[in-house]
mmCIF file with all atom_site columns, C-alpha atoms in Angstrom:
data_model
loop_
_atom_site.group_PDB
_atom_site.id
_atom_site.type_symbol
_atom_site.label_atom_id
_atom_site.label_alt_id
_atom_site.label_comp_id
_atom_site.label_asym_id
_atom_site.label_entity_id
_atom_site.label_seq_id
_atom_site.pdbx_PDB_ins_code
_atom_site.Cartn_x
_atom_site.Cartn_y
_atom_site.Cartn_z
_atom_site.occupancy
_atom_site.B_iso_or_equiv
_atom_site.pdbx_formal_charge
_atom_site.auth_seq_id
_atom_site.auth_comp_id
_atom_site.auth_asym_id
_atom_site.auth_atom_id
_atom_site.pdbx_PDB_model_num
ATOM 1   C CA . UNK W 1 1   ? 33.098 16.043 -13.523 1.00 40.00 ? 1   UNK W CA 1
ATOM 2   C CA . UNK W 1 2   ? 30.963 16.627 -10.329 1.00 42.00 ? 2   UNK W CA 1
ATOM 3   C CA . UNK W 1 3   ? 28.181 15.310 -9.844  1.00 48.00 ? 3   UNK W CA 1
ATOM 4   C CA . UNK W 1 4   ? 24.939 15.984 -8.010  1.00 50.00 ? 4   UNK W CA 1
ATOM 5   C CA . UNK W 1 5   ? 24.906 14.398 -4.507  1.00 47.00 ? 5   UNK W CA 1
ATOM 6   C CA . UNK W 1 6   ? 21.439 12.368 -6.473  1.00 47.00 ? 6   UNK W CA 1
ATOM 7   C CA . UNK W 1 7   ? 23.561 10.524 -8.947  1.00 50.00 ? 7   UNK W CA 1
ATOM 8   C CA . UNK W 1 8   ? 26.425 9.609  -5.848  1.00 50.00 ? 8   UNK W CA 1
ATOM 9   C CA . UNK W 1 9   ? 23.907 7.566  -3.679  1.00 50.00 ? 9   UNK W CA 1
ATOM 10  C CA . UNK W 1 10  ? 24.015 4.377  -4.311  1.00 50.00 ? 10  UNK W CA 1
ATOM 11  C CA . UNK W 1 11  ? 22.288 1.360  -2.141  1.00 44.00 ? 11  UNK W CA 1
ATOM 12  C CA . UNK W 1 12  ? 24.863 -1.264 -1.417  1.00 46.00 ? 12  UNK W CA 1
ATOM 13  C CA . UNK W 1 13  ? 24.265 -3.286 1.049   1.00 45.00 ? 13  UNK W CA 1
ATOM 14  C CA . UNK W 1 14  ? 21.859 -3.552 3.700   1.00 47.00 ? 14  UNK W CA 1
ATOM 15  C CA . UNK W 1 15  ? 22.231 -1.716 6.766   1.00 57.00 ? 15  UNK W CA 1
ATOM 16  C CA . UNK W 1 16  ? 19.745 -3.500 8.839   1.00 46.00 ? 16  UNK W CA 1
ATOM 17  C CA . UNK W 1 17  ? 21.356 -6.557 8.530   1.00 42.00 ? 17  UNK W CA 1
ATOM 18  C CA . UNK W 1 18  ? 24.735 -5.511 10.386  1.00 42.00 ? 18  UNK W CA 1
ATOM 19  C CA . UNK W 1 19  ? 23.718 -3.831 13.465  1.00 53.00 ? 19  UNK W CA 1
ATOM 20  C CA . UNK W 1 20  ? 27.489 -2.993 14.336  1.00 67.00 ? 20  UNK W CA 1
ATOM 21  C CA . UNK W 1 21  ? 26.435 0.399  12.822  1.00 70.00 ? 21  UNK W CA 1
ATOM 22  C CA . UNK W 1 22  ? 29.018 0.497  9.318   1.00 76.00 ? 22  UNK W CA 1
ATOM 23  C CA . UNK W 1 23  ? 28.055 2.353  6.869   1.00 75.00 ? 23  UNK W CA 1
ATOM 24  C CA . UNK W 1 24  ? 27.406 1.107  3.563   1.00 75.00 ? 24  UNK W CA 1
ATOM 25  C CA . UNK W 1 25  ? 28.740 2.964  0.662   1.00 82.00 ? 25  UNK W CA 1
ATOM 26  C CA . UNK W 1 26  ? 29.531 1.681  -2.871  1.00 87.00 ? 26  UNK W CA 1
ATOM 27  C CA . UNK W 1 27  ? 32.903 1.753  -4.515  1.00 91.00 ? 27  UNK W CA 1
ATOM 28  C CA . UNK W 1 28  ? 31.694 4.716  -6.673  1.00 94.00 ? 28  UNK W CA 1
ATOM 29  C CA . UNK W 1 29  ? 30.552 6.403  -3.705  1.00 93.00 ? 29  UNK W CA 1
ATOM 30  C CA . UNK W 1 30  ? 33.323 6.074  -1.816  1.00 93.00 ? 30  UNK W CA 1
ATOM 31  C CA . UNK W 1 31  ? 35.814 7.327  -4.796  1.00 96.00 ? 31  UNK W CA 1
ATOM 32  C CA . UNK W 1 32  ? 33.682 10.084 -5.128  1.00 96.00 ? 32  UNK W CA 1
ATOM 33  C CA . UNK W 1 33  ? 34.091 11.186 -1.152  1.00 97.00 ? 33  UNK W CA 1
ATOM 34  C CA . UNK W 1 34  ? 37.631 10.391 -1.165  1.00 97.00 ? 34  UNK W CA 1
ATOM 35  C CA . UNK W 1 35  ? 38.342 12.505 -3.786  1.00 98.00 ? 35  UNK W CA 1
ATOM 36  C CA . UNK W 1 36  ? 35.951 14.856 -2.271  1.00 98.00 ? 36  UNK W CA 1
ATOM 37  C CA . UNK W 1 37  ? 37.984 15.026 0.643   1.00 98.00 ? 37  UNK W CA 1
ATOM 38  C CA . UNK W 1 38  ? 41.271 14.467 -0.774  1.00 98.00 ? 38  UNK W CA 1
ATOM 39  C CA . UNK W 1 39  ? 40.448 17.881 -2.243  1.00 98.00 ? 39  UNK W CA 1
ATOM 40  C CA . UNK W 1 40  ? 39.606 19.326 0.884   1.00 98.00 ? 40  UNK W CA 1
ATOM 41  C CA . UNK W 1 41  ? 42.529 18.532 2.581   1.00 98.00 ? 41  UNK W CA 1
ATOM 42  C CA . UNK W 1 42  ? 44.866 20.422 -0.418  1.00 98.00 ? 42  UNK W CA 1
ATOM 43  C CA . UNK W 1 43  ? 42.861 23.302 0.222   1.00 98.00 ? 43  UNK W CA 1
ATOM 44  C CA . UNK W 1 44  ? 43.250 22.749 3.891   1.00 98.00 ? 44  UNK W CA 1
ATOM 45  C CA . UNK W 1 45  ? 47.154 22.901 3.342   1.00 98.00 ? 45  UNK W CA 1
ATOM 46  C CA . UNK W 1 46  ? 46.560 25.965 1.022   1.00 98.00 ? 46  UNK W CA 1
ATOM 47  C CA . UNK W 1 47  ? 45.080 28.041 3.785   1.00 98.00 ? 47  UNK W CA 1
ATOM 48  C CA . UNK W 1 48  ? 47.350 27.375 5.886   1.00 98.00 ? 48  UNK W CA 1
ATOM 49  C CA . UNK W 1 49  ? 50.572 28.667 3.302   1.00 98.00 ? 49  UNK W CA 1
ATOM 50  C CA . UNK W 1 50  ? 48.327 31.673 2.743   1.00 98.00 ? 50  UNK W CA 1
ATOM 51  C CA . UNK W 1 51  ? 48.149 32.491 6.800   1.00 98.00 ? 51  UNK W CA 1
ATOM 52  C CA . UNK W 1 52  ? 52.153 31.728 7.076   1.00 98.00 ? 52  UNK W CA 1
ATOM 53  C CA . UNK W 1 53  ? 52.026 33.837 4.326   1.00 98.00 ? 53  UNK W CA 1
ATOM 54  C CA . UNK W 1 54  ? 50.357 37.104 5.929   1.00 98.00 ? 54  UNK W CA 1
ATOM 55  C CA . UNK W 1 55  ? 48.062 36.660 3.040   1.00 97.00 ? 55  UNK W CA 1
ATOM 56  C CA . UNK W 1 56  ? 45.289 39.354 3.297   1.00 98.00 ? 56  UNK W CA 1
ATOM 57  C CA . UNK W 1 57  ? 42.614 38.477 5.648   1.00 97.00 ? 57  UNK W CA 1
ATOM 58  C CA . UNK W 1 58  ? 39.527 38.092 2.909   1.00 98.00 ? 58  UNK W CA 1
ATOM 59  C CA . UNK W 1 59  ? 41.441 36.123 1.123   1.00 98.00 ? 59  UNK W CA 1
ATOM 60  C CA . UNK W 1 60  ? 42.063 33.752 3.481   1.00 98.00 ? 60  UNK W CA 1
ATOM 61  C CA . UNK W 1 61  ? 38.782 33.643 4.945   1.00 98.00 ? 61  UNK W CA 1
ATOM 62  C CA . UNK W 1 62  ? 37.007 33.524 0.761   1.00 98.00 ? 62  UNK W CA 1
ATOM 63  C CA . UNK W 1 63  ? 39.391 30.174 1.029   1.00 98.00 ? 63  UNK W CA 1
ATOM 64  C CA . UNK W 1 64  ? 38.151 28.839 4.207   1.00 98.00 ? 64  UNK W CA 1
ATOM 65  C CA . UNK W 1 65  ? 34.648 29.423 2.813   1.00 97.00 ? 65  UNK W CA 1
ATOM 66  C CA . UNK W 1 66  ? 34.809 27.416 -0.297  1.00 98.00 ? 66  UNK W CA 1
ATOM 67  C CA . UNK W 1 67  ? 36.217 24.845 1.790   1.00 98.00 ? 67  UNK W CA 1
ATOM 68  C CA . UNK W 1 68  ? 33.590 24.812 4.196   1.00 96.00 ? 68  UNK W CA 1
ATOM 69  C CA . UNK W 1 69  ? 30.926 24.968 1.226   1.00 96.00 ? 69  UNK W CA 1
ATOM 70  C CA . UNK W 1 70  ? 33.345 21.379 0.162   1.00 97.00 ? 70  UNK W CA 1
ATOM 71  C CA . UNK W 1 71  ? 32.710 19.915 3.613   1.00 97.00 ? 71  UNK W CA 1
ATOM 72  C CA . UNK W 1 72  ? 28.949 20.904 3.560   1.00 95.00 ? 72  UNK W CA 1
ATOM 73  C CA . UNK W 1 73  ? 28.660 18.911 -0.083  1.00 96.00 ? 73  UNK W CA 1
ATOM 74  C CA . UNK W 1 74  ? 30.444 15.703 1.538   1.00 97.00 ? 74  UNK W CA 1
ATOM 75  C CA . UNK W 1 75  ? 28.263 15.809 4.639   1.00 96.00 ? 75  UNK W CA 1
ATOM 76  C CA . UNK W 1 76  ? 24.515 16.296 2.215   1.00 95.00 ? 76  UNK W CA 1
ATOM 77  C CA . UNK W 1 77  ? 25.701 13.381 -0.054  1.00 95.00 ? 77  UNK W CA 1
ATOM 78  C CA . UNK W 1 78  ? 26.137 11.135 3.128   1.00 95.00 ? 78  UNK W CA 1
ATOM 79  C CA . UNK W 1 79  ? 23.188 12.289 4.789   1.00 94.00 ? 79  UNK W CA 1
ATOM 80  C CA . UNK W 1 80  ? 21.175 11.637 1.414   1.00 94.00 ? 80  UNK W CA 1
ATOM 81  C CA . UNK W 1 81  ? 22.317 8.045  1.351   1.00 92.00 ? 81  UNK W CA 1
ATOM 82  C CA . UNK W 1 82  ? 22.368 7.568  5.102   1.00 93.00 ? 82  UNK W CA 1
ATOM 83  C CA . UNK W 1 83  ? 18.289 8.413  4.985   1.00 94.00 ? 83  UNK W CA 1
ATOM 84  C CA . UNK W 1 84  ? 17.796 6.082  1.415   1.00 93.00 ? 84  UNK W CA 1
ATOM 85  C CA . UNK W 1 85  ? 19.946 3.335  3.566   1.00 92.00 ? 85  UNK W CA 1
ATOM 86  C CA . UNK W 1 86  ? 20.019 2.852  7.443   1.00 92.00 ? 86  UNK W CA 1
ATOM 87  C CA . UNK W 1 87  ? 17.386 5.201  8.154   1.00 95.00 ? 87  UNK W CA 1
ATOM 88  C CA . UNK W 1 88  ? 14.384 4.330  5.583   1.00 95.00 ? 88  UNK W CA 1
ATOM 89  C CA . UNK W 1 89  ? 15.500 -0.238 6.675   1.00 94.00 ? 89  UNK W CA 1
ATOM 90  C CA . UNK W 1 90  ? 15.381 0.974  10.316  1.00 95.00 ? 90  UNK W CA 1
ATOM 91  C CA . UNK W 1 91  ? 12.317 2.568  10.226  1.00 96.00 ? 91  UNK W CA 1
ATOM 92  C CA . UNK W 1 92  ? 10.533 -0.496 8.138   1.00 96.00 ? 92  UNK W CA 1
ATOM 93  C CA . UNK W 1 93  ? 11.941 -2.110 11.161  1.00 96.00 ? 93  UNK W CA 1
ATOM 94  C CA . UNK W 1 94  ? 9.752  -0.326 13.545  1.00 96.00 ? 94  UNK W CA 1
ATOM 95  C CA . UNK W 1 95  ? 13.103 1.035  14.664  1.00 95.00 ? 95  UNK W CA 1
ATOM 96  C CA . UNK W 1 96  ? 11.260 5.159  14.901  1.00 95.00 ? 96  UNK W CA 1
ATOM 97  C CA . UNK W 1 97  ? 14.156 5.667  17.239  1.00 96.00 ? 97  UNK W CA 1
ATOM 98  C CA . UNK W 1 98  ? 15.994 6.329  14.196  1.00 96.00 ? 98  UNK W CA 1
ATOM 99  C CA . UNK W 1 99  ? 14.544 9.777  13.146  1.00 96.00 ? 99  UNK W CA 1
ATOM 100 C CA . UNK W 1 100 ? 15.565 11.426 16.509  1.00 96.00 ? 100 UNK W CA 1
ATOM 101 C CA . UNK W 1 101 ? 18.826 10.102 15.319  1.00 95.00 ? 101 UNK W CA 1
ATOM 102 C CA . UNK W 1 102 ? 18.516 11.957 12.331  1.00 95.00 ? 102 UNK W CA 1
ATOM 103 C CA . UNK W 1 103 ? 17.316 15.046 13.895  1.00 95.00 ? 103 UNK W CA 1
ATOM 104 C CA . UNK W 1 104 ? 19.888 15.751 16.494  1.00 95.00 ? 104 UNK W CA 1
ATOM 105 C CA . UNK W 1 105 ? 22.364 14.861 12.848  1.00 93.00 ? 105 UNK W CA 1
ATOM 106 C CA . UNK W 1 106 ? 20.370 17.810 10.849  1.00 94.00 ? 106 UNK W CA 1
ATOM 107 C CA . UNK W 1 107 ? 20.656 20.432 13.685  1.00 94.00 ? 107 UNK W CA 1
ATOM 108 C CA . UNK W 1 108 ? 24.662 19.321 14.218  1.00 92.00 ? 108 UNK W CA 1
ATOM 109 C CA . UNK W 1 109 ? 25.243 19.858 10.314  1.00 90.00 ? 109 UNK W CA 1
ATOM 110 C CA . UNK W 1 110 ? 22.758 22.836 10.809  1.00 90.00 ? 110 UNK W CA 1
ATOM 111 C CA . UNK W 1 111 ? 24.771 24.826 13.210  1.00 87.00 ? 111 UNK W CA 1
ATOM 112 C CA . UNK W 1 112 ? 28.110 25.167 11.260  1.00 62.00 ? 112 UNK W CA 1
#
């Protein structure tokens, strides 16, 4: 049932055209990401049982790894369709501000 972060972009509405900086997601996209993160957050409650617990260290921290590696696939499909969206209208705006935008974005997902 997952899908690639390719087949969950999907342009909905125009981001140029509502500067009060939204984002613009479509229903399926947004179902996917709250389930997504709905996920997350169970696994989120499972590490923490495991460290009340005294669960064993690696497996605790093999846990908090695949749920990083979750929060890394939410952030690359909303990345994807923030660069098909906002950043590709801006740009055929004249708006280049927009990739330093993007940049300072990349090296903030980059560093985690």
């Amino acid at each position: 049932m997952v899908s690639s972060p390719e087949e969950l972009v999907e342009i909905d509405a125009s981001c140029s055209s509502n500067h009060d900086r939204k984002s613009h997601h479509s229903d399926k996209v947004k179902s996917n990401l709250v389930t997504r993160l709905n996920r997350i957050e169970g696994q989120i409650r499972g590490i923490k049982r495991l460290i009340e617990n005294d669960t064993y260290c690696d497996d605790v921290i093999t846990q908090i790894s695949a749920t990083q590696s979750a929060m890394n696939s939410v952030a690359k499909i909303l990345l994807e369709g923030h660069m098909k969206t906002c950043v590709l209208e801006r740009i055929q705006e004249g708006d280049t501000e927009v990739l330093d935008e993007v940049l300072v974005t990349i090296q903030k997902l980059m560093k985690k």
